XYZ file of C-alpha atoms in Angstrom:
121
model
C -0.022 0.041 -0.073
C 2.862 2.436 0.545
C 3.762 2.242 -3.170
C 0.153 3.525 -3.806
C 0.558 6.028 -1.296
C 3.671 7.203 -2.700
C 2.335 7.565 -6.251
C -0.634 9.700 -4.920
C 1.859 11.951 -3.091
C 3.950 12.197 -5.857
C 1.182 13.805 -7.891
C 0.335 16.074 -5.091
C 3.646 17.350 -4.264
C 5.743 16.856 -7.392
C 8.989 15.932 -5.830
C 12.226 16.844 -7.357
C 14.767 13.769 -7.865
C 16.728 14.420 -4.614
C 13.126 14.904 -2.766
C 11.963 11.223 -3.462
C 13.684 9.255 -0.737
C 12.079 11.840 1.815
C 8.787 11.517 0.440
C 9.219 7.805 0.305
C 9.881 8.006 4.060
C 7.026 10.355 4.654
C 4.753 8.075 3.316
C 5.903 5.240 5.360
C 5.605 7.160 8.352
C 2.198 8.714 7.525
C 0.648 5.070 6.851
C 2.217 3.890 10.387
C 0.724 6.976 11.928
C -2.626 6.597 10.348
C -2.757 2.924 11.132
C -1.967 3.820 15.018
C -4.847 5.946 14.833
C -7.496 3.647 13.602
C -10.381 2.671 16.057
C -9.796 -0.930 17.336
C -10.490 -3.651 14.956
C -10.277 -1.367 11.747
C -7.640 -2.027 9.516
C -6.179 0.084 6.591
C -7.803 -1.957 4.033
C -11.485 -1.446 5.674
C -10.985 2.361 5.116
C -11.147 2.013 1.105
C -9.555 4.666 -0.649
C -9.595 7.177 2.113
C -6.473 5.500 3.620
C -4.056 6.085 0.843
C -5.515 9.238 -0.051
C -5.399 10.702 3.688
C -1.759 9.033 3.851
C -0.492 10.642 0.547
C -2.038 14.322 1.762
C -0.397 13.803 5.230
C 3.084 12.776 3.193
C 2.797 15.674 0.572
C 1.891 18.368 3.133
C 4.984 17.486 5.225
C 7.134 17.756 2.115
C 5.769 21.097 1.481
C 6.272 22.437 5.220
C 9.918 21.283 4.682
C 10.211 23.146 1.460
C 8.636 26.264 2.777
C 11.480 27.696 4.892
C 11.222 30.263 7.499
C 7.956 32.598 7.816
C 10.286 35.721 8.247
C 9.877 38.550 5.599
C 12.401 40.993 6.598
C 15.302 41.091 9.470
C 17.760 43.820 9.510
C 20.608 44.672 11.839
C 23.229 47.051 10.509
C 24.518 45.916 7.086
C 22.849 42.421 7.527
C 19.500 41.877 6.015
C 17.358 38.581 6.063
C 14.308 38.297 3.862
C 12.798 34.692 3.337
C 8.859 34.975 2.493
C 7.066 32.780 0.488
C 7.072 30.139 3.453
C 3.838 30.972 4.900
C 1.803 29.569 1.578
C 3.552 26.380 2.018
C 2.720 26.097 5.645
C -0.834 27.082 4.856
C -1.380 24.650 2.160
C 0.343 21.939 4.311
C -2.166 22.632 7.060
C -5.125 22.267 4.482
C -3.734 18.920 3.581
C -3.624 17.579 7.157
C -7.239 18.980 7.746
C -8.413 17.199 4.426
C -6.671 13.980 5.680
C -8.530 13.973 9.147
C -11.495 14.674 7.622
C -11.445 11.673 5.282
C -10.329 9.415 8.026
C -12.737 11.049 10.604
C -15.027 7.606 10.501
C -12.236 5.268 10.837
C -10.011 6.964 13.577
C -10.924 7.072 17.228
C -10.957 10.321 18.969
C -7.500 11.459 19.578
C -8.184 14.757 20.988
C -6.997 15.882 24.410
C -8.991 17.938 26.813
C -8.922 18.716 30.589
C -12.077 17.815 32.297
C -12.919 19.026 35.702
C -9.674 20.563 36.489
C -9.908 23.440 39.006
C -7.395 26.135 39.344
């Protein structure tokens, strides 16, 4: 199934040749993470197309976040100036991909949200 996930992630992220090993590792990690989040008794195969699509979105989003660099737009000290920019768009896209993956898998995954209940200050 990792090969299917890798194929989908490559279509989404369009990795450069040197990024392909990283994307493959991210696909393996995304599949393992999603498998861990599945409700008891649910297997990746039970999720039909949702599992490989969600894992591909997670992996591609991870690669885009790695590409984005920093969010610093401008920083100057004396004669030294740093300006990166463009990174926030990649991070926003990656966050949207993670949300889409979560929505695709919502019916198959357990609730992994964390909340304090009844904690008094």
